[in-house]
PDB file of C-alpha atoms in Angstrom:
ATOM      1  CA  MET A   1      25.558 -12.123 -20.014  1.00 44.00           C
ATOM      2  CA  THR A   2      22.722 -14.252 -18.523  1.00 51.00           C
ATOM      3  CA  SER A   3      23.555 -17.830 -17.672  1.00 52.00           C
ATOM      4  CA  LEU A   4      21.110 -20.535 -17.351  1.00 65.00           C
ATOM      5  CA  ASN A   5      23.084 -22.096 -14.508  1.00 84.00           C
ATOM      6  CA  PRO A   6      24.213 -19.370 -12.054  1.00 90.00           C
ATOM      7  CA  ASP A   7      26.582 -20.497  -9.383  1.00 89.00           C
ATOM      8  CA  THR A   8      25.584 -20.212  -5.732  1.00 87.00           C
ATOM      9  CA  LEU A   9      28.464 -18.555  -3.767  1.00 87.00           C
ATOM     10  CA  TYR A  10      26.761 -18.457  -0.386  1.00 89.00           C
ATOM     11  CA  LYS A  11      23.390 -19.720   1.051  1.00 90.00           C
ATOM     12  CA  GLY A  12      22.032 -17.633   3.820  1.00 86.00           C
ATOM     13  CA  ARG A  13      18.834 -18.190   5.737  1.00 86.00           C
ATOM     14  CA  PHE A  14      16.904 -15.717   3.590  1.00 83.00           C
ATOM     15  CA  LEU A  15      19.251 -14.777   0.758  1.00 79.00           C
ATOM     16  CA  ASN A  16      21.644 -16.502  -1.563  1.00 74.00           C
ATOM     17  CA  LEU A  17      24.690 -14.792  -3.126  1.00 84.00           C
ATOM     18  CA  MET A  18      24.773 -15.861  -6.830  1.00 80.00           C
ATOM     19  CA  GLN A  19      27.322 -15.430  -9.648  1.00 87.00           C
ATOM     20  CA  THR A  20      26.521 -15.442 -13.421  1.00 89.00           C
ATOM     21  CA  GLY A  21      29.722 -15.035 -15.399  1.00 88.00           C
ATOM     22  CA  GLN A  22      31.566 -12.208 -13.609  1.00 88.00           C
ATOM     23  CA  TRP A  23      28.261 -10.756 -12.043  1.00 86.00           C
ATOM     24  CA  GLU A  24      27.389 -11.298  -8.551  1.00 84.00           C
ATOM     25  CA  TYR A  25      23.741 -10.805  -7.331  1.00 78.00           C
ATOM     26  CA  VAL A  26      21.470 -11.588  -4.429  1.00 85.00           C
ATOM     27  CA  ALA A  27      18.504 -13.956  -4.758  1.00 84.00           C
ATOM     28  CA  ARG A  28      15.740 -14.137  -2.105  1.00 83.00           C
ATOM     29  CA  ARG A  29      14.863 -17.615  -0.740  1.00 80.00           C
ATOM     30  CA  GLY A  30      11.619 -18.647   0.718  1.00 74.00           C
ATOM     31  CA  SER A  31       9.166 -16.377  -1.115  1.00 76.00           C
ATOM     32  CA  SER A  32       7.410 -16.330  -4.492  1.00 81.00           C
ATOM     33  CA  GLY A  33       7.525 -12.609  -4.933  1.00 86.00           C
ATOM     34  CA  VAL A  34       7.388  -9.068  -3.305  1.00 93.00           C
ATOM     35  CA  VAL A  35       4.434  -6.790  -3.208  1.00 96.00           C
ATOM     36  CA  ALA A  36       4.080  -3.084  -2.576  1.00 97.00           C
ATOM     37  CA  ILE A  37       0.803  -1.336  -1.908  1.00 98.00           C
ATOM     38  CA  VAL A  38      -0.203   2.262  -2.899  1.00 97.00           C
ATOM     39  CA  ALA A  39      -3.070   2.680  -0.340  1.00 97.00           C
ATOM     40  CA  MET A  40      -5.237   5.703  -1.035  1.00 96.00           C
ATOM     41  CA  HIS A  41      -8.076   7.127   0.899  1.00 96.00           C
ATOM     42  CA  GLY A  42     -10.874   8.629  -1.334  1.00 92.00           C
ATOM     43  CA  ASP A  43      -9.978  12.112   0.031  1.00 93.00           C
ATOM     44  CA  GLY A  44      -6.394  11.888  -1.386  1.00 92.00           C
ATOM     45  CA  ARG A  45      -4.471  10.812   1.636  1.00 96.00           C
ATOM     46  CA  ILE A  46      -1.988   8.115   1.022  1.00 97.00           C
ATOM     47  CA  VAL A  47      -0.954   5.564   3.622  1.00 98.00           C
ATOM     48  CA  LEU A  48       2.803   5.074   4.287  1.00 98.00           C
ATOM     49  CA  VAL A  49       4.644   3.080   6.771  1.00 98.00           C
ATOM     50  CA  GLU A  50       7.878   3.796   8.757  1.00 97.00           C
ATOM     51  CA  GLN A  51      10.153   1.171  10.199  1.00 95.00           C
ATOM     52  CA  ILE A  52      13.696   0.448  11.102  1.00 93.00           C
ATOM     53  CA  ARG A  53      15.749  -0.978   8.246  1.00 92.00           C
ATOM     54  CA  PRO A  54      19.082  -2.409   9.573  1.00 91.00           C
ATOM     55  CA  ALA A  55      20.799  -2.279   6.130  1.00 91.00           C
ATOM     56  CA  VAL A  56      20.566   1.519   6.152  1.00 93.00           C
ATOM     57  CA  GLY A  57      20.912   2.024   9.879  1.00 92.00           C
ATOM     58  CA  GLY A  58      17.655   3.940  10.500  1.00 93.00           C
ATOM     59  CA  ARG A  59      14.043   4.463  10.099  1.00 95.00           C
ATOM     60  CA  VAL A  60      12.751   4.356   6.456  1.00 96.00           C
ATOM     61  CA  ILE A  61       9.447   5.774   5.030  1.00 98.00           C
ATOM     62  CA  GLU A  62       8.043   3.437   2.401  1.00 97.00           C
ATOM     63  CA  LEU A  63       4.901   1.984   0.925  1.00 98.00           C
ATOM     64  CA  PRO A  64       3.323  -0.970   2.845  1.00 98.00           C
ATOM     65  CA  ALA A  65       5.001  -4.042   1.400  1.00 96.00           C
ATOM     66  CA  GLY A  66       6.090  -7.488   2.000  1.00 93.00           C
ATOM     67  CA  LEU A  67       6.775 -11.046   0.690  1.00 91.00           C
ATOM     68  CA  ALA A  68       4.375 -13.387  -1.040  1.00 91.00           C
ATOM     69  CA  GLY A  69       4.655 -17.094  -0.265  1.00 79.00           C
ATOM     70  CA  ASP A  70       6.782 -16.770   2.897  1.00 76.00           C
ATOM     71  CA  VAL A  71       3.845 -17.916   5.066  1.00 74.00           C
ATOM     72  CA  ASP A  72       1.908 -19.957   2.521  1.00 77.00           C
ATOM     73  CA  GLU A  73       3.871 -21.083  -0.583  1.00 79.00           C
ATOM     74  CA  ASP A  74       0.752 -21.014  -2.663  1.00 86.00           C
ATOM     75  CA  GLU A  75      -0.130 -17.516  -1.678  1.00 90.00           C
ATOM     76  CA  SER A  76      -0.862 -15.213  -4.607  1.00 94.00           C
ATOM     77  CA  LEU A  77       0.546 -11.792  -4.944  1.00 95.00           C
ATOM     78  CA  LEU A  78      -2.969 -10.216  -4.466  1.00 97.00           C
ATOM     79  CA  VAL A  79      -3.528 -12.265  -1.261  1.00 95.00           C
ATOM     80  CA  ALA A  80      -0.166 -11.215   0.063  1.00 95.00           C
ATOM     81  CA  SER A  81      -0.923  -7.698  -0.664  1.00 97.00           C
ATOM     82  CA  LYS A  82      -4.150  -7.812   1.278  1.00 97.00           C
ATOM     83  CA  ARG A  83      -2.393  -9.565   4.274  1.00 95.00           C
ATOM     84  CA  GLU A  84       0.529  -7.070   4.285  1.00 96.00           C
ATOM     85  CA  LEU A  85      -1.777  -3.967   4.071  1.00 98.00           C
ATOM     86  CA  GLU A  86      -3.807  -5.000   6.981  1.00 96.00           C
ATOM     87  CA  GLU A  87      -0.863  -6.380   9.116  1.00 95.00           C
ATOM     88  CA  GLU A  88       1.197  -3.261   8.517  1.00 96.00           C
ATOM     89  CA  THR A  89      -1.489  -0.540   8.463  1.00 97.00           C
ATOM     90  CA  GLY A  90      -4.623  -1.879   9.964  1.00 97.00           C
ATOM     91  CA  TYR A  91      -6.599  -1.270   6.736  1.00 98.00           C
ATOM     92  CA  SER A  92      -8.325  -3.469   4.297  1.00 97.00           C
ATOM     93  CA  ALA A  93      -9.382  -2.288   0.863  1.00 98.00           C
ATOM     94  CA  SER A  94     -12.457  -2.970  -1.217  1.00 97.00           C
ATOM     95  CA  LEU A  95     -10.878  -2.264  -4.577  1.00 95.00           C
ATOM     96  CA  TRP A  96      -7.464  -3.686  -5.686  1.00 97.00           C
ATOM     97  CA  ARG A  97      -5.773  -2.950  -9.055  1.00 95.00           C
ATOM     98  CA  ARG A  98      -2.426  -4.248 -10.203  1.00 96.00           C
ATOM     99  CA  LEU A  99      -0.153  -1.385 -11.282  1.00 96.00           C
ATOM    100  CA  PHE A 100       3.050  -2.933 -12.671  1.00 95.00           C
ATOM    101  CA  THR A 101       6.004  -5.197 -11.843  1.00 95.00           C
ATOM    102  CA  GLY A 102       9.518  -3.985 -11.742  1.00 93.00           C
ATOM    103  CA  TYR A 103      12.930  -4.878 -10.300  1.00 91.00           C
ATOM    104  CA  SER A 104      13.962  -3.299  -6.979  1.00 87.00           C
ATOM    105  CA  SER A 105      17.641  -3.008  -7.961  1.00 88.00           C
ATOM    106  CA  ALA A 106      18.444  -4.817 -11.142  1.00 84.00           C
ATOM    107  CA  GLY A 107      22.175  -4.627 -10.647  1.00 83.00           C
ATOM    108  CA  LEU A 108      21.999  -6.067  -7.191  1.00 83.00           C
ATOM    109  CA  THR A 109      19.133  -8.582  -7.104  1.00 83.00           C
ATOM    110  CA  ASP A 110      16.728 -10.639  -9.119  1.00 84.00           C
ATOM    111  CA  GLU A 111      13.884  -9.633  -6.880  1.00 86.00           C
ATOM    112  CA  ALA A 112      10.843  -8.224  -8.724  1.00 90.00           C
ATOM    113  CA  VAL A 113       8.270  -6.054  -6.903  1.00 95.00           C
ATOM    114  CA  THR A 114       4.584  -6.122  -8.026  1.00 96.00           C
ATOM    115  CA  PHE A 115       2.735  -2.865  -7.184  1.00 97.00           C
ATOM    116  CA  PHE A 116      -1.006  -2.626  -6.409  1.00 97.00           C
ATOM    117  CA  LEU A 117      -3.336   0.242  -5.790  1.00 96.00           C
ATOM    118  CA  ALA A 118      -5.661  -0.236  -2.978  1.00 97.00           C
ATOM    119  CA  THR A 119      -8.644   1.987  -2.579  1.00 95.00           C
ATOM    120  CA  GLY A 120     -11.969   1.916  -0.500  1.00 96.00           C
ATOM    121  CA  LEU A 121      -9.883   1.642   2.654  1.00 97.00           C
ATOM    122  CA  THR A 122     -11.605   0.615   5.928  1.00 97.00           C
ATOM    123  CA  ARG A 123      -9.937   0.311   9.367  1.00 96.00           C
ATOM    124  CA  THR A 124     -10.001  -3.344  10.238  1.00 95.00           C
ATOM    125  CA  GLY A 125      -7.187  -3.687  12.741  1.00 90.00           C
ATOM    126  CA  PRO A 126      -4.387  -2.099  14.750  1.00 89.00           C
ATOM    127  CA  GLY A 127      -1.638  -2.273  12.102  1.00 89.00           C
ATOM    128  CA  GLY A 128       1.920  -1.960  13.334  1.00 84.00           C
ATOM    129  CA  GLY A 129       3.277  -5.221  11.808  1.00 80.00           C
ATOM    130  CA  ASP A 130       3.821  -8.616  13.218  1.00 81.00           C
ATOM    131  CA  ASP A 131       5.592  -9.398  16.521  1.00 79.00           C
ATOM    132  CA  LYS A 132       9.040  -8.846  14.920  1.00 81.00           C
ATOM    133  CA  GLU A 133       8.211  -5.405  13.360  1.00 82.00           C
ATOM    134  CA  ASP A 134       7.845  -1.871  14.804  1.00 87.00           C
ATOM    135  CA  ILE A 135       5.858  -0.178  12.084  1.00 95.00           C
ATOM    136  CA  ARG A 136       4.418   3.415  12.424  1.00 96.00           C
ATOM    137  CA  VAL A 137       1.679   4.394   9.991  1.00 97.00           C
ATOM    138  CA  HIS A 138       1.558   7.852   8.420  1.00 97.00           C
ATOM    139  CA  GLU A 139      -1.362   9.230   6.343  1.00 97.00           C
ATOM    140  CA  VAL A 140      -0.289  12.125   4.196  1.00 98.00           C
ATOM    141  CA  PRO A 141      -2.346  14.269   1.808  1.00 97.00           C
ATOM    142  CA  VAL A 142      -0.885  13.470  -1.587  1.00 94.00           C
ATOM    143  CA  ASP A 143      -0.672  17.162  -2.487  1.00 94.00           C
ATOM    144  CA  GLU A 144       1.673  17.665   0.498  1.00 97.00           C
ATOM    145  CA  LEU A 145       3.697  14.470  -0.059  1.00 96.00           C
ATOM    146  CA  VAL A 146       6.727  16.097  -1.812  1.00 94.00           C
ATOM    147  CA  ASP A 147       7.175  18.533   1.015  1.00 96.00           C
ATOM    148  CA  TRP A 148       6.487  15.879   3.655  1.00 97.00           C
ATOM    149  CA  ILE A 149       9.116  13.539   2.249  1.00 96.00           C
ATOM    150  CA  LYS A 150      11.552  16.347   1.952  1.00 96.00           C
ATOM    151  CA  GLN A 151      10.994  17.370   5.642  1.00 97.00           C
ATOM    152  CA  TRP A 152      11.429  13.639   6.615  1.00 96.00           C
ATOM    153  CA  ALA A 153      14.715  13.333   4.862  1.00 95.00           C
ATOM    154  CA  GLN A 154      16.031  16.748   6.183  1.00 96.00           C
ATOM    155  CA  ALA A 155      15.175  15.446   9.718  1.00 96.00           C
ATOM    156  CA  GLY A 156      17.595  12.411   9.015  1.00 95.00           C
ATOM    157  CA  GLY A 157      14.924   9.888   7.938  1.00 95.00           C
ATOM    158  CA  HIS A 158      15.517   7.551   4.930  1.00 97.00           C
ATOM    159  CA  VAL A 159      13.267   7.137   1.909  1.00 96.00           C
ATOM    160  CA  ASP A 160      12.638   3.910  -0.072  1.00 96.00           C
ATOM    161  CA  ALA A 161      12.887   4.765  -3.783  1.00 93.00           C
ATOM    162  CA  LYS A 162       9.911   2.355  -4.453  1.00 94.00           C
ATOM    163  CA  LEU A 163       7.772   4.960  -2.818  1.00 95.00           C
ATOM    164  CA  TYR A 164       8.252   7.348  -5.745  1.00 93.00           C
ATOM    165  CA  SER A 165       7.550   4.878  -8.510  1.00 93.00           C
ATOM    166  CA  GLY A 166       4.582   3.435  -6.740  1.00 94.00           C
ATOM    167  CA  VAL A 167       2.986   6.812  -6.087  1.00 94.00           C
ATOM    168  CA  TYR A 168       3.600   7.888  -9.606  1.00 93.00           C
ATOM    169  CA  ALA A 169       1.782   4.939 -11.093  1.00 92.00           C
ATOM    170  CA  GLY A 170      -0.777   4.771  -8.365  1.00 91.00           C
ATOM    171  CA  LEU A 171      -1.795   8.369  -8.755  1.00 86.00           C
ATOM    172  CA  ALA A 172      -2.191   8.208 -12.424  1.00 85.00           C
ATOM    173  CA  LEU A 173      -4.698   5.341 -12.077  1.00 83.00           C
ATOM    174  CA  PHE A 174      -6.365   6.859  -9.027  1.00 77.00           C
ATOM    175  CA  LYS A 175      -6.971  10.186 -10.898  1.00 75.00           C
ATOM    176  CA  LYS A 176      -8.041   8.437 -14.043  1.00 75.00           C
ATOM    177  CA  ASP A 177     -10.558   6.246 -12.092  1.00 72.00           C
ATOM    178  CA  ALA A 178     -11.864   9.421 -10.226  1.00 70.00           C
ATOM    179  CA  GLU A 179     -12.377  11.117 -13.523  1.00 74.00           C
ATOM    180  CA  ASP A 180     -14.053   8.286 -15.246  1.00 76.00           C
ATOM    181  CA  GLY A 181     -15.880   6.977 -12.251  1.00 70.00           C
ATOM    182  CA  ALA A 182     -14.395   3.612 -13.056  1.00 56.00           C
ATOM    183  CA  GLY A 183     -13.101   0.887 -10.903  1.00 51.00           C
ATOM    184  CA  LYS A 184     -15.914   0.819  -8.449  1.00 48.00           C
ATOM    185  CA  ASP A 185     -16.837  -2.491  -6.995  1.00 42.00           C
ATOM    186  CA  LYS A 186     -14.289  -4.403  -8.991  1.00 46.00           C
ATOM    187  CA  GLU A 187     -11.171  -6.420  -7.949  1.00 45.00           C
ATOM    188  CA  SER A 188      -8.498  -7.137 -10.379  1.00 48.00           C
ATOM    189  CA  GLN A 189      -5.124  -8.771 -10.173  1.00 43.00           C
TER     190      GLN A 189
END
């Protein structure tokens, strides 16, 4: 089904509508990747962000995330993760671990998201996003997360599905590192 030469049906400012055979999909312009950050405090609280997402018409709870290469085309995924975490939440992290890369919606877009686990958090700024964003930060004990998300959704909030996959992968590594005492003072990409 994959074609080496997809047709561009429409070029937008940030997205292109593409066609390969009979399949239409969206491709992002002006970035080299997408990052999502599972930011964990040592006491087991996870840092989440809430922001308005026009596509779903409301506020969405999600992992801190953003684009790599939209500001500096040579920006690595790790550097973009560090920038996005501080910009959105006001935290920096002393330990970064790459978790996995997966597609956000393989039937809709070619966009791949690379997930990182960030630990050793220190407050370094105000957070809240850039001047075009209105981001609220939530810090939720991970053992209360399922109920917290359920209450959020029951109150009319939206939940980004990447939150679940990122937390699943992040918690597995977070718990393993805690048991092993591993991962201290290392940075990996």
